Amino acid sequence: MKKLKCAVIGTGYLGKFHAEKYASLPDCELVAVVDINEAAAKAVADKHGAKVLTDYQALLGEVDAVSIVVPTTLHHLVSKDFLNAGAHVLVEKPITVTVAEADELIAIAKAKHLILQVGHLERFNPAVLGLDKDEKPLFIESHRLSPFNPRANDVSVVLDLMIHDIDIILALVDSEVERIDASGTAVLTQGTDIANARLLFKNGCVANVTASRISMKMERKMRLFRPSSYISVDFQNRVLTKYRTGEKEMFPGIPEIVTEESVFEGGDALLEEIKHFVNCIQTGANPLVSGEAGRRALATAIQITRLLGDK
């Protein structure tokens, strides 16, 4: 099979890792990396034997697939240009700034039969991939807490951190959101730094979602309560723990609780995400995190930010 000509647009913190993954895949040829900072682009390109560019438009029509790892405000413009030029697109989360922009990208990709995948990396965490979908959750609680990092302060904590859990929860519940309540506050930045949202779904499920970027510790956990099981997902340590009722009794008339723990050592979520993107291009399969999934997560996150009073 002919190698896919791939490029990475944006060589910041995450972009350099995208380039590394493409360069490692036998089905791909990393032909170029692009950044307005030529020195940053050259440092990545030289490492992988790729071309250095400062203007992504020079690549339009020259590549089969791209990762777009630029500031969120540029996601729509750059993705639109590559889709119109016939390239498959993996765009980092959130998909765009507005829902209307996301709708336009989805429509272009559909009309041109191109893959549009959104980089919600946590979906490829092995602990999430190992989660069975046999039962729909009744109640979900998630905490995504991080110490302060100035890297992503152009958006609120909802679009920076909480959107990871929003995306996963929407996929797990698979029901329309009926109501959202939210509260939060700014502490160190102009936007919300700590927030909590309560999502009520039409099927009755409730999700309580907390995100903070001003915590003293790192914690990324989700707990799912289901009709016959309780599941704990530790994203950071890649541990999946399932509690269910057993056949024996803990007390007369009360069943025992059986615990099953799976620890996923190693693994590379970004590599799996990009391999999935490449496979979808080769087979025509729908991405695990499609443009539609990215749009839905964005729409929900925007609704929460509005309730919080953020722009």
PDB file of N, CA and C in Angstrom, residues 10-59:
ATOM      1  N   GLY A  10       1.945  23.102  13.188  1.00  0.00           N
ATOM      2  CA  GLY A  10       2.110  23.551  14.571  1.00  0.00           C
ATOM      3  C   GLY A  10       3.077  22.636  15.304  1.00  0.00           C
ATOM      4  N   THR A  11       4.220  23.179  15.736  1.00  0.00           N
ATOM      5  CA  THR A  11       5.227  22.342  16.396  1.00  0.00           C
ATOM      6  C   THR A  11       5.488  22.808  17.824  1.00  0.00           C
ATOM      7  N   GLY A  12       4.397  23.134  18.514  1.00  0.00           N
ATOM      8  CA  GLY A  12       4.526  23.482  19.921  1.00  0.00           C
ATOM      9  C   GLY A  12       4.673  22.239  20.779  1.00  0.00           C
ATOM     10  N   TYR A  13       4.198  22.329  22.015  1.00  0.00           N
ATOM     11  CA  TYR A  13       4.376  21.221  22.960  1.00  0.00           C
ATOM     12  C   TYR A  13       3.844  19.911  22.408  1.00  0.00           C
ATOM     13  N   LEU A  14       2.620  19.908  21.879  1.00  0.00           N
ATOM     14  CA  LEU A  14       2.005  18.668  21.411  1.00  0.00           C
ATOM     15  C   LEU A  14       2.366  18.343  19.963  1.00  0.00           C
ATOM     16  N   GLY A  15       2.545  19.364  19.141  1.00  0.00           N
ATOM     17  CA  GLY A  15       2.825  19.142  17.728  1.00  0.00           C
ATOM     18  C   GLY A  15       4.079  18.330  17.479  1.00  0.00           C
ATOM     19  N   LYS A  16       5.105  18.545  18.275  1.00  0.00           N
ATOM     20  CA  LYS A  16       6.353  17.799  18.072  1.00  0.00           C
ATOM     21  C   LYS A  16       6.148  16.303  18.319  1.00  0.00           C
ATOM     22  N   PHE A  17       5.213  15.960  19.198  1.00  0.00           N
ATOM     23  CA  PHE A  17       4.929  14.551  19.452  1.00  0.00           C
ATOM     24  C   PHE A  17       4.128  13.937  18.304  1.00  0.00           C
ATOM     25  N   HIS A  18       3.231  14.725  17.713  1.00  0.00           N
ATOM     26  CA  HIS A  18       2.509  14.255  16.520  1.00  0.00           C
ATOM     27  C   HIS A  18       3.513  13.899  15.427  1.00  0.00           C
ATOM     28  N   ALA A  19       4.483  14.779  15.212  1.00  0.00           N
ATOM     29  CA  ALA A  19       5.493  14.533  14.184  1.00  0.00           C
ATOM     30  C   ALA A  19       6.265  13.251  14.470  1.00  0.00           C
ATOM     31  N   GLU A  20       6.607  13.052  15.710  1.00  0.00           N
ATOM     32  CA  GLU A  20       7.351  11.854  16.112  1.00  0.00           C
ATOM     33  C   GLU A  20       6.567  10.583  15.802  1.00  0.00           C
ATOM     34  N   LYS A  21       5.255  10.605  16.046  1.00  0.00           N
ATOM     35  CA  LYS A  21       4.434   9.410  15.811  1.00  0.00           C
ATOM     36  C   LYS A  21       4.302   9.105  14.319  1.00  0.00           C
ATOM     37  N   TYR A  22       4.050  10.125  13.515  1.00  0.00           N
ATOM     38  CA  TYR A  22       3.947   9.903  12.066  1.00  0.00           C
ATOM     39  C   TYR A  22       5.255   9.333  11.524  1.00  0.00           C
ATOM     40  N   ALA A  23       6.373   9.881  11.985  1.00  0.00           N
ATOM     41  CA  ALA A  23       7.679   9.440  11.504  1.00  0.00           C
ATOM     42  C   ALA A  23       7.947   7.980  11.862  1.00  0.00           C
ATOM     43  N   SER A  24       7.285   7.487  12.913  1.00  0.00           N
ATOM     44  CA  SER A  24       7.527   6.110  13.363  1.00  0.00           C
ATOM     45  C   SER A  24       6.649   5.077  12.653  1.00  0.00           C
ATOM     46  N   LEU A  25       5.637   5.538  11.916  1.00  0.00           N
ATOM     47  CA  LEU A  25       4.687   4.608  11.308  1.00  0.00           C
ATOM     48  C   LEU A  25       5.125   4.189   9.897  1.00  0.00           C
ATOM     49  N   PRO A  26       5.142   2.885   9.635  1.00  0.00           N
ATOM     50  CA  PRO A  26       5.598   2.408   8.319  1.00  0.00           C
ATOM     51  C   PRO A  26       4.669   2.797   7.168  1.00  0.00           C
ATOM     52  N   ASP A  27       3.400   3.080   7.479  1.00  0.00           N
ATOM     53  CA  ASP A  27       2.439   3.442   6.433  1.00  0.00           C
ATOM     54  C   ASP A  27       2.453   4.931   6.111  1.00  0.00           C
ATOM     55  N   CYS A  28       3.290   5.686   6.832  1.00  0.00           N
ATOM     56  CA  CYS A  28       3.291   7.141   6.670  1.00  0.00           C
ATOM     57  C   CYS A  28       4.673   7.668   6.305  1.00  0.00           C
ATOM     58  N   GLU A  29       4.654   8.778   5.587  1.00  0.00           N
ATOM     59  CA  GLU A  29       5.870   9.532   5.312  1.00  0.00           C
ATOM     60  C   GLU A  29       5.641  10.953   5.816  1.00  0.00           C
ATOM     61  N   LEU A  30       6.398  11.347   6.830  1.00  0.00           N
ATOM     62  CA  LEU A  30       6.286  12.713   7.335  1.00  0.00           C
ATOM     63  C   LEU A  30       7.052  13.622   6.374  1.00  0.00           C
ATOM     64  N   VAL A  31       6.314  14.323   5.523  1.00  0.00           N
ATOM     65  CA  VAL A  31       6.974  15.110   4.474  1.00  0.00           C
ATOM     66  C   VAL A  31       7.317  16.524   4.928  1.00  0.00           C
ATOM     67  N   ALA A  32       6.562  17.056   5.903  1.00  0.00           N
ATOM     68  CA  ALA A  32       6.826  18.442   6.312  1.00  0.00           C
ATOM     69  C   ALA A  32       6.244  18.729   7.688  1.00  0.00           C
ATOM     70  N   VAL A  33       6.858  19.694   8.353  1.00  0.00           N
ATOM     71  CA  VAL A  33       6.286  20.274   9.570  1.00  0.00           C
ATOM     72  C   VAL A  33       6.238  21.783   9.361  1.00  0.00           C
ATOM     73  N   VAL A  34       5.206  22.397   9.904  1.00  0.00           N
ATOM     74  CA  VAL A  34       4.972  23.819   9.656  1.00  0.00           C
ATOM     75  C   VAL A  34       4.804  24.567  10.970  1.00  0.00           C
ATOM     76  N   ASP A  35       5.460  25.707  11.073  1.00  0.00           N
ATOM     77  CA  ASP A  35       5.256  26.579  12.227  1.00  0.00           C
ATOM     78  C   ASP A  35       5.719  27.980  11.847  1.00  0.00           C
ATOM     79  N   ILE A  36       5.025  28.992  12.348  1.00  0.00           N
ATOM     80  CA  ILE A  36       5.446  30.364  12.056  1.00  0.00           C
ATOM     81  C   ILE A  36       6.800  30.661  12.700  1.00  0.00           C
ATOM     82  N   ASN A  37       7.145  29.877  13.717  1.00  0.00           N
ATOM     83  CA  ASN A  37       8.471  29.946  14.334  1.00  0.00           C
ATOM     84  C   ASN A  37       9.370  28.973  13.581  1.00  0.00           C
ATOM     85  N   GLU A  38      10.157  29.497  12.660  1.00  0.00           N
ATOM     86  CA  GLU A  38      10.959  28.636  11.789  1.00  0.00           C
ATOM     87  C   GLU A  38      11.949  27.789  12.571  1.00  0.00           C
ATOM     88  N   ALA A  39      12.518  28.338  13.615  1.00  0.00           N
ATOM     89  CA  ALA A  39      13.490  27.592  14.420  1.00  0.00           C
ATOM     90  C   ALA A  39      12.827  26.393  15.096  1.00  0.00           C
ATOM     91  N   ALA A  40      11.613  26.600  15.595  1.00  0.00           N
ATOM     92  CA  ALA A  40      10.892  25.502  16.235  1.00  0.00           C
ATOM     93  C   ALA A  40      10.560  24.417  15.233  1.00  0.00           C
ATOM     94  N   ALA A  41      10.121  24.823  14.050  1.00  0.00           N
ATOM     95  CA  ALA A  41       9.805  23.857  13.000  1.00  0.00           C
ATOM     96  C   ALA A  41      11.056  23.101  12.560  1.00  0.00           C
ATOM     97  N   LYS A  42      12.175  23.808  12.434  1.00  0.00           N
ATOM     98  CA  LYS A  42      13.421  23.180  11.977  1.00  0.00           C
ATOM     99  C   LYS A  42      13.924  22.149  12.981  1.00  0.00           C
ATOM    100  N   ALA A  43      13.766  22.447  14.273  1.00  0.00           N
ATOM    101  CA  ALA A  43      14.223  21.514  15.301  1.00  0.00           C
ATOM    102  C   ALA A  43      13.495  20.178  15.197  1.00  0.00           C
ATOM    103  N   VAL A  44      12.198  20.236  14.893  1.00  0.00           N
ATOM    104  CA  VAL A  44      11.402  19.014  14.751  1.00  0.00           C
ATOM    105  C   VAL A  44      11.683  18.348  13.412  1.00  0.00           C
ATOM    106  N   ALA A  45      11.721  19.139  12.357  1.00  0.00           N
ATOM    107  CA  ALA A  45      11.916  18.600  11.010  1.00  0.00           C
ATOM    108  C   ALA A  45      13.269  17.908  10.857  1.00  0.00           C
ATOM    109  N   ASP A  46      14.307  18.521  11.386  1.00  0.00           N
ATOM    110  CA  ASP A  46      15.642  17.945  11.270  1.00  0.00           C
ATOM    111  C   ASP A  46      15.728  16.584  11.958  1.00  0.00           C
ATOM    112  N   LYS A  47      15.003  16.443  13.019  1.00  0.00           N
ATOM    113  CA  LYS A  47      15.019  15.191  13.770  1.00  0.00           C
ATOM    114  C   LYS A  47      14.436  14.045  12.962  1.00  0.00           C
ATOM    115  N   HIS A  48      13.476  14.367  12.077  1.00  0.00           N
ATOM    116  CA  HIS A  48      12.760  13.322  11.350  1.00  0.00           C
ATOM    117  C   HIS A  48      12.984  13.375   9.838  1.00  0.00           C
ATOM    118  N   GLY A  49      13.874  14.235   9.384  1.00  0.00           N
ATOM    119  CA  GLY A  49      14.167  14.309   7.960  1.00  0.00           C
ATOM    120  C   GLY A  49      13.025  14.867   7.130  1.00  0.00           C
ATOM    121  N   ALA A  50      12.277  15.803   7.693  1.00  0.00           N
ATOM    122  CA  ALA A  50      11.134  16.391   6.996  1.00  0.00           C
ATOM    123  C   ALA A  50      11.454  17.805   6.514  1.00  0.00           C
ATOM    124  N   LYS A  51      10.606  18.308   5.641  1.00  0.00           N
ATOM    125  CA  LYS A  51      10.754  19.661   5.111  1.00  0.00           C
ATOM    126  C   LYS A  51      10.287  20.677   6.160  1.00  0.00           C
ATOM    127  N   VAL A  52      10.914  21.844   6.166  1.00  0.00           N
ATOM    128  CA  VAL A  52      10.549  22.927   7.084  1.00  0.00           C
ATOM    129  C   VAL A  52       9.771  23.994   6.320  1.00  0.00           C
ATOM    130  N   LEU A  53       8.603  24.368   6.859  1.00  0.00           N
ATOM    131  CA  LEU A  53       7.807  25.431   6.248  1.00  0.00           C
ATOM    132  C   LEU A  53       7.269  26.364   7.329  1.00  0.00           C
ATOM    133  N   THR A  54       7.062  27.631   6.959  1.00  0.00           N
ATOM    134  CA  THR A  54       6.443  28.575   7.891  1.00  0.00           C
ATOM    135  C   THR A  54       5.035  28.964   7.441  1.00  0.00           C
ATOM    136  N   ASP A  55       4.645  28.558   6.235  1.00  0.00           N
ATOM    137  CA  ASP A  55       3.315  28.854   5.703  1.00  0.00           C
ATOM    138  C   ASP A  55       2.655  27.551   5.261  1.00  0.00           C
ATOM    139  N   TYR A  56       1.599  27.169   5.968  1.00  0.00           N
ATOM    140  CA  TYR A  56       0.945  25.891   5.682  1.00  0.00           C
ATOM    141  C   TYR A  56       0.322  25.839   4.289  1.00  0.00           C
ATOM    142  N   GLN A  57       0.005  26.998   3.718  1.00  0.00           N
ATOM    143  CA  GLN A  57      -0.654  27.023   2.413  1.00  0.00           C
ATOM    144  C   GLN A  57       0.225  26.445   1.306  1.00  0.00           C
ATOM    145  N   ALA A  58       1.521  26.414   1.545  1.00  0.00           N
ATOM    146  CA  ALA A  58       2.433  25.823   0.561  1.00  0.00           C
ATOM    147  C   ALA A  58       2.236  24.310   0.455  1.00  0.00           C
ATOM    148  N   LEU A  59       1.548  23.722   1.435  1.00  0.00           N
ATOM    149  CA  LEU A  59       1.323  22.276   1.443  1.00  0.00           C
ATOM    150  C   LEU A  59      -0.030  21.866   0.862  1.00  0.00           C
TER     151      LEU A  59
END
